[in-house]
Short mmCIF file of N, CA and C in Angstrom, two decimals:
data_model
loop_
_atom_site.label_atom_id
_atom_site.label_comp_id
_atom_site.label_asym_id
_atom_site.label_seq_id
_atom_site.Cartn_x
_atom_site.Cartn_y
_atom_site.Cartn_z
N ASN A 309 -13.41 23.88 -5.82
CA ASN A 309 -13.44 23.40 -7.20
C ASN A 309 -12.07 22.83 -7.55
N LEU A 310 -12.02 21.58 -7.97
CA LEU A 310 -10.84 20.91 -8.28
C LEU A 310 -10.35 21.12 -9.79
N SER A 311 -9.07 21.28 -9.90
CA SER A 311 -8.54 21.45 -11.30
C SER A 311 -8.49 20.08 -11.95
N ASN A 312 -8.37 20.11 -13.26
CA ASN A 312 -8.26 18.83 -14.05
C ASN A 312 -7.15 17.99 -13.60
N GLU A 313 -6.12 18.45 -13.14
CA GLU A 313 -4.93 17.67 -12.59
C GLU A 313 -5.41 16.87 -11.26
N ASP A 314 -6.09 17.59 -10.41
CA ASP A 314 -6.55 17.00 -9.17
C ASP A 314 -7.59 16.01 -9.48
N LEU A 315 -8.46 16.18 -10.47
CA LEU A 315 -9.48 15.20 -10.75
C LEU A 315 -8.92 13.91 -11.42
N ARG A 316 -7.71 14.17 -12.24
CA ARG A 316 -7.02 12.97 -12.85
C ARG A 316 -6.39 12.16 -11.71
N ILE A 317 -5.77 12.90 -10.69
CA ILE A 317 -5.25 12.09 -9.62
C ILE A 317 -6.22 11.39 -8.82
N GLN A 318 -7.44 12.00 -8.49
CA GLN A 318 -8.39 11.25 -7.83
C GLN A 318 -8.94 10.06 -8.63
N ARG A 319 -9.16 10.24 -9.90
CA ARG A 319 -9.67 9.22 -10.67
C ARG A 319 -8.63 8.05 -10.81
N THR A 320 -7.30 8.33 -10.86
CA THR A 320 -6.33 7.39 -10.95
C THR A 320 -6.35 6.46 -9.60
N THR A 321 -6.38 7.23 -8.46
CA THR A 321 -6.38 6.68 -7.22
C THR A 321 -7.60 5.72 -7.07
N ARG A 322 -8.71 6.21 -7.32
CA ARG A 322 -10.07 5.50 -7.30
C ARG A 322 -10.04 4.26 -8.07
N MET A 323 -9.52 4.34 -9.33
CA MET A 323 -9.48 3.12 -10.17
C MET A 323 -8.43 2.14 -9.59
N ALA A 324 -7.32 2.55 -9.02
CA ALA A 324 -6.30 1.66 -8.50
C ALA A 324 -7.00 0.99 -7.32
N ALA A 325 -7.75 1.61 -6.59
CA ALA A 325 -8.51 0.96 -5.34
C ALA A 325 -9.42 0.06 -5.81
N ILE A 326 -10.25 0.24 -6.89
CA ILE A 326 -11.24 -0.56 -7.36
C ILE A 326 -10.72 -1.80 -8.06
N LEU A 327 -9.81 -1.57 -9.01
CA LEU A 327 -9.21 -2.61 -9.91
C LEU A 327 -7.67 -2.58 -9.72
N PRO A 328 -7.14 -3.55 -9.10
CA PRO A 328 -5.72 -3.67 -8.92
C PRO A 328 -4.91 -3.57 -10.20
N GLY A 329 -3.97 -2.68 -10.26
CA GLY A 329 -3.17 -2.48 -11.47
C GLY A 329 -3.73 -1.46 -12.47
N ALA A 330 -4.99 -1.05 -12.26
CA ALA A 330 -5.62 -0.07 -13.16
C ALA A 330 -4.93 1.32 -12.96
N GLY A 331 -4.50 1.68 -11.85
CA GLY A 331 -3.87 2.96 -11.70
C GLY A 331 -2.59 2.97 -12.34
N GLN A 332 -1.78 1.90 -12.29
CA GLN A 332 -0.61 1.85 -12.97
C GLN A 332 -0.66 1.95 -14.54
N CYS A 333 -1.78 1.37 -15.00
CA CYS A 333 -2.06 1.50 -16.49
C CYS A 333 -2.55 2.89 -16.84
N MET A 334 -3.31 3.52 -15.92
CA MET A 334 -3.76 4.92 -16.14
C MET A 334 -2.54 5.95 -16.21
N ASN A 335 -1.59 5.61 -15.37
CA ASN A 335 -0.30 6.33 -15.34
C ASN A 335 0.61 6.07 -16.44
N ARG A 336 0.28 5.13 -17.28
CA ARG A 336 1.09 4.64 -18.45
C ARG A 336 2.34 4.03 -18.00
N LYS A 337 2.30 3.44 -16.86
CA LYS A 337 3.53 2.66 -16.32
C LYS A 337 3.12 1.19 -16.38
N TYR A 338 2.96 0.68 -17.56
CA TYR A 338 2.44 -0.69 -17.86
C TYR A 338 3.11 -1.77 -17.27
N TRP A 339 4.49 -1.57 -17.06
CA TRP A 339 5.34 -2.66 -16.50
C TRP A 339 5.11 -2.82 -14.97
N LYS A 340 4.45 -1.86 -14.34
CA LYS A 340 4.15 -2.01 -12.89
C LYS A 340 2.93 -2.80 -12.70
N ALA A 341 2.00 -2.86 -13.53
CA ALA A 341 0.75 -3.58 -13.31
C ALA A 341 0.95 -4.99 -13.08
N PRO A 342 1.85 -5.70 -13.90
CA PRO A 342 2.09 -7.20 -13.56
C PRO A 342 2.76 -7.43 -12.13
N LEU A 343 3.50 -6.42 -11.76
CA LEU A 343 4.09 -6.56 -10.46
C LEU A 343 2.96 -6.58 -9.35
N VAL A 344 1.96 -5.73 -9.55
CA VAL A 344 0.85 -5.65 -8.63
C VAL A 344 0.06 -6.98 -8.64
N TRP A 345 -0.26 -7.36 -9.89
CA TRP A 345 -0.98 -8.63 -10.12
C TRP A 345 -0.26 -9.84 -9.65
N GLY A 346 1.07 -9.89 -9.79
CA GLY A 346 1.84 -10.93 -9.32
C GLY A 346 1.92 -11.03 -7.89
N GLY A 347 2.05 -9.90 -7.29
CA GLY A 347 1.96 -9.87 -5.69
C GLY A 347 0.64 -10.34 -5.11
N MET A 348 -0.43 -9.99 -5.89
CA MET A 348 -1.69 -10.25 -5.31
C MET A 348 -1.99 -11.87 -5.60
N ALA A 349 -1.61 -12.27 -6.73
CA ALA A 349 -1.63 -13.73 -7.07
C ALA A 349 -0.80 -14.53 -6.11
N TYR A 350 0.32 -14.15 -5.74
CA TYR A 350 1.12 -14.83 -4.85
C TYR A 350 0.46 -14.94 -3.48
N CYS A 351 -0.09 -13.85 -2.98
CA CYS A 351 -0.84 -13.75 -1.75
C CYS A 351 -2.09 -14.68 -1.75
N ALA A 352 -2.80 -14.60 -2.92
CA ALA A 352 -3.98 -15.46 -3.03
C ALA A 352 -3.67 -16.87 -2.99
N ASN A 353 -2.51 -17.31 -3.65
CA ASN A 353 -2.03 -18.70 -3.68
C ASN A 353 -1.74 -19.05 -2.23
N ALA A 354 -1.02 -18.27 -1.49
CA ALA A 354 -0.68 -18.55 -0.08
C ALA A 354 -1.91 -18.59 0.78
N ILE A 355 -2.94 -17.86 0.51
CA ILE A 355 -4.23 -17.97 1.25
C ILE A 355 -4.81 -19.32 0.92
N ARG A 356 -4.81 -19.68 -0.35
CA ARG A 356 -5.39 -20.99 -0.82
C ARG A 356 -4.69 -22.10 -0.09
N PHE A 357 -3.38 -22.14 -0.13
CA PHE A 357 -2.55 -23.24 0.43
C PHE A 357 -2.72 -23.28 1.89
N ASN A 358 -2.63 -22.24 2.61
CA ASN A 358 -2.74 -22.23 4.00
C ASN A 358 -4.10 -22.55 4.50
N THR A 359 -5.10 -22.20 3.85
CA THR A 359 -6.57 -22.52 4.11
C THR A 359 -6.76 -24.07 3.94
N ALA A 360 -6.11 -24.70 2.86
CA ALA A 360 -6.23 -26.06 2.77
C ALA A 360 -5.48 -26.77 3.86
N GLU A 361 -4.27 -26.31 4.14
CA GLU A 361 -3.53 -26.98 5.24
C GLU A 361 -4.20 -26.91 6.62
N LEU A 362 -4.85 -25.75 6.79
CA LEU A 362 -5.50 -25.50 8.05
C LEU A 362 -6.68 -26.36 8.13
N SER A 363 -7.48 -26.72 7.07
CA SER A 363 -8.56 -27.56 7.06
C SER A 363 -8.10 -29.09 7.30
N ASN A 364 -6.90 -29.36 6.77
CA ASN A 364 -6.38 -30.76 6.95
C ASN A 364 -5.89 -30.85 8.50
N SER A 365 -5.27 -29.94 8.99
CA SER A 365 -4.78 -30.02 10.33
C SER A 365 -5.93 -29.97 11.35
N ARG A 366 -7.02 -29.36 10.99
CA ARG A 366 -8.20 -29.25 11.96
C ARG A 366 -8.84 -30.69 11.93
N SER A 367 -8.86 -31.27 10.72
CA SER A 367 -9.47 -32.70 10.59
C SER A 367 -8.60 -33.62 11.45
N GLU A 368 -7.34 -33.54 11.34
CA GLU A 368 -6.39 -34.41 12.07
C GLU A 368 -6.52 -34.20 13.58
N LEU A 369 -6.72 -32.85 13.98
CA LEU A 369 -6.86 -32.53 15.33
C LEU A 369 -8.17 -33.15 15.92
N ILE A 370 -9.29 -32.98 15.12
CA ILE A 370 -10.59 -33.53 15.54
C ILE A 370 -10.45 -35.03 15.70
N ASP A 371 -9.85 -35.68 14.69
CA ASP A 371 -9.72 -37.12 14.76
C ASP A 371 -8.97 -37.60 15.95
N LEU A 372 -7.89 -36.91 16.30
CA LEU A 372 -7.02 -37.29 17.47
C LEU A 372 -7.85 -36.94 18.81
N GLU A 373 -8.66 -35.86 18.82
CA GLU A 373 -9.41 -35.61 20.06
C GLU A 373 -10.54 -36.63 20.28
N LEU A 374 -11.07 -37.23 19.14
CA LEU A 374 -12.16 -38.29 19.30
C LEU A 374 -11.57 -39.63 19.63
N THR A 375 -10.25 -39.81 19.41
CA THR A 375 -9.64 -41.12 19.61
C THR A 375 -9.46 -41.41 21.03
N ASP A 376 -9.60 -42.56 21.51
CA ASP A 376 -9.34 -42.98 22.83
C ASP A 376 -7.81 -42.79 23.07
N PRO A 377 -7.37 -42.06 24.16
CA PRO A 377 -6.02 -41.79 24.45
C PRO A 377 -5.29 -43.14 24.72
N SER A 378 -5.92 -44.18 25.29
CA SER A 378 -5.16 -45.28 25.55
C SER A 378 -4.81 -46.24 24.48
N SER A 379 -5.42 -45.94 23.30
CA SER A 379 -5.19 -46.75 22.08
C SER A 379 -4.03 -46.30 21.34
N ILE A 380 -3.46 -45.12 21.60
CA ILE A 380 -2.34 -44.57 20.84
C ILE A 380 -1.19 -44.21 21.75
N ASP A 381 0.05 -44.64 21.48
CA ASP A 381 1.20 -44.27 22.28
C ASP A 381 1.50 -42.76 22.03
N ASN A 382 1.93 -42.02 23.03
CA ASN A 382 2.24 -40.68 22.82
C ASN A 382 1.02 -39.81 22.38
N HIS A 383 -0.12 -40.17 22.79
CA HIS A 383 -1.43 -39.45 22.38
C HIS A 383 -1.29 -37.94 22.75
N ALA A 384 -0.74 -37.65 24.02
CA ALA A 384 -0.69 -36.17 24.29
C ALA A 384 0.26 -35.43 23.47
N ALA A 385 1.37 -36.09 23.21
CA ALA A 385 2.27 -35.32 22.33
C ALA A 385 1.81 -35.13 20.95
N LEU A 386 1.13 -36.19 20.33
CA LEU A 386 0.49 -36.08 19.00
C LEU A 386 -0.54 -35.01 19.09
N LEU A 387 -1.34 -34.97 20.06
CA LEU A 387 -2.44 -33.97 20.25
C LEU A 387 -1.81 -32.56 20.30
N GLN A 388 -0.74 -32.40 21.05
CA GLN A 388 -0.13 -31.01 21.06
C GLN A 388 0.49 -30.64 19.78
N THR A 389 1.07 -31.64 19.08
CA THR A 389 1.63 -31.29 17.64
C THR A 389 0.52 -30.97 16.80
N ALA A 390 -0.56 -31.57 16.85
CA ALA A 390 -1.76 -31.22 15.96
C ALA A 390 -2.22 -29.84 16.30
N ARG A 391 -2.31 -29.47 17.57
CA ARG A 391 -2.80 -28.27 17.96
C ARG A 391 -1.92 -27.15 17.39
N ASP A 392 -0.58 -27.39 17.60
CA ASP A 392 0.54 -26.46 17.19
C ASP A 392 0.38 -26.16 15.54
N ARG A 393 0.15 -27.35 14.94
CA ARG A 393 0.19 -27.29 13.51
C ARG A 393 -1.09 -26.45 13.08
N GLU A 394 -2.21 -26.73 13.78
CA GLU A 394 -3.46 -26.02 13.46
C GLU A 394 -3.28 -24.51 13.69
N ALA A 395 -2.67 -24.15 14.73
CA ALA A 395 -2.40 -22.73 15.04
C ALA A 395 -1.49 -22.01 14.08
N PHE A 396 -0.40 -22.84 13.66
CA PHE A 396 0.54 -22.33 12.70
C PHE A 396 -0.08 -21.98 11.34
N TYR A 397 -0.97 -22.90 10.87
CA TYR A 397 -1.64 -22.66 9.60
C TYR A 397 -2.75 -21.54 9.71
N ARG A 398 -3.39 -21.42 10.77
CA ARG A 398 -4.30 -20.38 11.00
C ARG A 398 -3.55 -19.08 10.93
N ARG A 399 -2.42 -18.93 11.75
CA ARG A 399 -1.71 -17.70 11.70
C ARG A 399 -1.19 -17.38 10.32
N GLN A 400 -0.67 -18.36 9.61
CA GLN A 400 -0.20 -18.24 8.18
C GLN A 400 -1.22 -17.76 7.30
N ARG A 401 -2.51 -18.33 7.41
CA ARG A 401 -3.56 -17.84 6.58
C ARG A 401 -4.04 -16.39 6.93
N ASP A 402 -3.95 -16.03 8.23
CA ASP A 402 -4.25 -14.69 8.52
C ASP A 402 -3.23 -13.69 8.04
N LEU A 403 -2.02 -14.08 8.14
CA LEU A 403 -0.97 -13.24 7.60
C LEU A 403 -0.99 -13.06 6.01
N SER A 404 -1.48 -14.14 5.48
CA SER A 404 -1.59 -14.08 3.97
C SER A 404 -2.63 -13.07 3.58
N TRP A 405 -3.71 -13.13 4.38
CA TRP A 405 -4.76 -12.08 4.12
C TRP A 405 -4.27 -10.70 4.33
N PHE A 406 -3.44 -10.57 5.44
CA PHE A 406 -2.96 -9.32 5.69
C PHE A 406 -2.00 -8.78 4.62
N ALA A 407 -1.14 -9.84 4.18
CA ALA A 407 -0.20 -9.42 2.96
C ALA A 407 -0.93 -9.02 1.77
N LEU A 408 -2.08 -9.70 1.47
CA LEU A 408 -2.87 -9.31 0.21
C LEU A 408 -3.35 -7.93 0.42
N GLY A 409 -3.77 -7.50 1.60
CA GLY A 409 -4.29 -6.12 1.83
C GLY A 409 -3.07 -5.20 1.64
N VAL A 410 -1.95 -5.41 2.19
CA VAL A 410 -0.71 -4.56 2.05
C VAL A 410 -0.38 -4.45 0.59
N VAL A 411 -0.34 -5.58 -0.12
CA VAL A 411 0.05 -5.48 -1.55
C VAL A 411 -0.90 -4.50 -2.28
N HIS A 412 -2.24 -4.70 -2.01
CA HIS A 412 -3.22 -3.90 -2.69
C HIS A 412 -3.02 -2.44 -2.38
N LEU A 413 -2.76 -2.10 -1.02
CA LEU A 413 -2.62 -0.67 -0.58
C LEU A 413 -1.30 -0.18 -1.21
N LEU A 414 -0.29 -0.86 -1.35
CA LEU A 414 0.96 -0.46 -1.94
C LEU A 414 0.69 -0.14 -3.43
N GLY A 415 -0.12 -0.90 -4.06
CA GLY A 415 -0.43 -0.61 -5.46
C GLY A 415 -1.18 0.68 -5.49
N VAL A 416 -2.24 0.93 -4.65
CA VAL A 416 -2.97 2.15 -4.67
C VAL A 416 -2.07 3.35 -4.42
N LEU A 417 -1.19 3.21 -3.37
CA LEU A 417 -0.15 4.17 -2.99
C LEU A 417 0.70 4.55 -4.10
N ASP A 418 1.16 3.51 -4.83
CA ASP A 418 2.15 3.67 -5.95
C ASP A 418 1.40 4.46 -7.11
N ALA A 419 0.22 4.08 -7.35
CA ALA A 419 -0.58 4.84 -8.45
C ALA A 419 -0.91 6.24 -8.04
N HIS A 420 -1.16 6.51 -6.85
CA HIS A 420 -1.48 7.87 -6.41
C HIS A 420 -0.17 8.72 -6.39
N VAL A 421 0.92 8.21 -5.92
CA VAL A 421 2.11 9.07 -5.94
C VAL A 421 2.58 9.21 -7.36
N ASP A 422 2.54 8.18 -8.16
CA ASP A 422 3.04 8.36 -9.53
C ASP A 422 2.10 9.39 -10.33
N ALA A 423 0.81 9.37 -9.97
CA ALA A 423 -0.13 10.39 -10.62
C ALA A 423 0.23 11.83 -10.14
N ASN A 424 0.65 11.96 -8.83
CA ASN A 424 1.08 13.25 -8.42
C ASN A 424 2.26 13.67 -8.99
N LEU A 425 3.28 12.73 -9.33
CA LEU A 425 4.54 13.12 -9.78
C LEU A 425 4.68 13.18 -11.28
N ASN A 426 3.51 12.81 -11.87
CA ASN A 426 3.30 12.77 -13.43
C ASN A 426 3.77 14.19 -14.00
N THR A 427 3.39 15.25 -13.37
CA THR A 427 3.59 16.53 -13.95
C THR A 427 4.71 17.18 -13.18
N PHE A 428 5.53 16.57 -12.45
CA PHE A 428 6.59 17.13 -11.59
C PHE A 428 7.70 17.57 -12.69
N ASP A 429 8.22 18.79 -12.52
CA ASP A 429 9.32 19.27 -13.34
C ASP A 429 10.61 18.59 -13.06
N VAL A 430 11.14 17.95 -14.04
CA VAL A 430 12.41 17.29 -13.89
C VAL A 430 13.46 17.92 -14.87
N GLY A 431 13.27 19.18 -15.10
CA GLY A 431 14.15 19.97 -15.93
C GLY A 431 15.57 20.08 -15.35
N GLU A 432 16.53 20.56 -16.11
CA GLU A 432 17.92 20.59 -15.71
C GLU A 432 18.21 21.88 -14.86
N ASP A 433 17.17 22.79 -14.80
CA ASP A 433 17.41 24.13 -14.11
C ASP A 433 17.27 23.80 -12.57
N LEU A 434 18.28 23.74 -11.87
CA LEU A 434 18.28 23.41 -10.34
C LEU A 434 18.80 24.72 -9.62
N SER A 435 18.52 25.70 -10.11
CA SER A 435 19.03 27.01 -9.47
C SER A 435 18.23 27.18 -8.10
N LEU A 436 18.78 27.92 -7.18
CA LEU A 436 18.17 28.20 -5.88
C LEU A 436 18.09 29.61 -5.55
N GLU A 437 16.99 30.03 -5.11
CA GLU A 437 16.69 31.37 -4.64
C GLU A 437 16.03 31.36 -3.26
N ILE A 438 16.55 32.06 -2.39
CA ILE A 438 15.97 32.08 -1.00
C ILE A 438 15.52 33.54 -0.84
N GLY A 439 14.34 33.82 -0.38
CA GLY A 439 13.91 35.22 -0.13
C GLY A 439 12.84 35.32 1.02
N ILE A 440 12.54 36.49 1.30
CA ILE A 440 11.50 36.82 2.34
C ILE A 440 10.25 37.17 1.65
N ILE A 441 9.13 36.68 2.07
CA ILE A 441 7.83 37.13 1.49
C ILE A 441 7.18 38.06 2.58
N PRO A 442 6.93 39.30 2.14
CA PRO A 442 6.20 40.15 3.00
C PRO A 442 4.77 39.71 3.21
N LEU A 443 4.16 40.19 4.28
CA LEU A 443 2.81 39.79 4.58
C LEU A 443 1.76 40.36 3.62
N ASP A 444 0.70 39.73 3.40
CA ASP A 444 -0.36 40.20 2.55
C ASP A 444 -0.96 41.36 3.17
N GLU A 445 -1.19 42.50 2.41
CA GLU A 445 -1.63 43.64 2.97
C GLU A 445 -3.15 43.58 3.25
N THR A 446 -3.86 42.68 2.68
CA THR A 446 -5.30 42.64 2.97
C THR A 446 -5.60 41.95 4.29
N ARG A 447 -4.70 41.17 4.71
CA ARG A 447 -4.94 40.50 6.00
C ARG A 447 -4.13 41.14 7.17
N ARG A 448 -4.75 42.06 7.79
CA ARG A 448 -4.09 42.92 8.80
C ARG A 448 -3.87 42.16 10.07
N SER A 449 -4.67 41.03 10.41
CA SER A 449 -4.56 40.33 11.52
C SER A 449 -3.35 39.50 11.64
N ALA A 450 -2.66 39.27 10.48
CA ALA A 450 -1.56 38.47 10.58
C ALA A 450 -0.32 39.23 10.84
N ALA A 451 0.69 38.63 11.48
CA ALA A 451 1.91 39.35 11.79
C ALA A 451 3.14 38.43 11.53
N GLY A 452 4.16 38.97 11.07
CA GLY A 452 5.39 38.18 10.95
C GLY A 452 5.72 38.09 9.38
N PHE A 453 6.80 37.32 9.18
CA PHE A 453 7.32 37.05 7.81
C PHE A 453 7.35 35.61 7.50
N ALA A 454 7.23 35.26 6.28
CA ALA A 454 7.34 33.87 5.82
C ALA A 454 8.59 33.70 4.92
N PHE A 455 9.19 32.53 5.03
CA PHE A 455 10.37 32.20 4.20
C PHE A 455 9.90 31.20 3.08
N TYR A 456 10.52 31.44 1.91
CA TYR A 456 10.23 30.48 0.79
C TYR A 456 11.57 30.07 0.23
N TRP A 457 11.60 28.85 -0.32
CA TRP A 457 12.80 28.40 -0.93
C TRP A 457 12.19 27.80 -2.22
N ASP A 458 12.75 28.35 -3.31
CA ASP A 458 12.36 27.88 -4.70
C ASP A 458 13.45 27.40 -5.45
N LEU A 459 13.37 26.13 -5.90
CA LEU A 459 14.40 25.50 -6.64
C LEU A 459 14.47 25.98 -8.13
N ASN A 460 13.44 26.64 -8.62
CA ASN A 460 13.45 27.18 -9.99
C ASN A 460 12.85 28.59 -9.93
N PRO A 461 13.69 29.60 -9.76
CA PRO A 461 13.29 30.91 -9.56
C PRO A 461 12.55 31.57 -10.84
N ARG A 462 12.80 30.98 -11.98
CA ARG A 462 11.97 31.41 -13.20
C ARG A 462 10.49 31.09 -13.09
N LYS A 463 10.15 30.04 -12.21
CA LYS A 463 8.80 29.66 -12.03
C LYS A 463 8.54 29.87 -10.59
N MET A 464 8.44 31.17 -10.17
CA MET A 464 8.31 31.51 -8.78
C MET A 464 6.97 31.05 -8.20
N SER A 465 6.90 30.82 -6.90
CA SER A 465 5.62 30.37 -6.41
C SER A 465 4.60 31.40 -6.37
N LYS A 466 3.44 31.18 -5.91
CA LYS A 466 2.34 32.14 -6.03
C LYS A 466 2.51 33.20 -4.80
N PHE A 467 3.45 32.98 -3.88
CA PHE A 467 3.66 33.83 -2.81
C PHE A 467 4.57 35.01 -3.16
N ALA A 468 5.46 34.72 -4.07
CA ALA A 468 6.50 35.86 -4.30
C ALA A 468 6.06 36.41 -5.78
N ARG A 469 6.56 37.60 -6.00
CA ARG A 469 6.32 38.46 -7.29
C ARG A 469 5.02 38.45 -7.61
#
């Protein structure tokens, strides 16, 4: 059974995955949503540009391949340049798609981490207590000791006290 906090974190992460920027809005970090949208818009524009250039370079390559080699000076060099240009824009288009996926995943990751840190205690009490936790008496099969380190001894973990 999940707590309300865990359900809120799951809902935020799911919304960020479905709708880019929604996780940032659910975390009330409204200034981050335009960063996600801008990154995705930039990648989408790069995809559009590189796809158009790829189409142009493929048309140019097809035209050169259908042309009689004896009718154009340096036909082989032009053909190689057209092949290189086509390969370049194909690679750039593929990288743009990859970048779009990375920007989306970073937006989801940011929303998830921010949702987890939403209830993080940022109080001024940074005291330190180190102690030894004795074993649970009900689990007789376990042996040994565990160490804990609590930065806020007034809010001891479930293991101690």
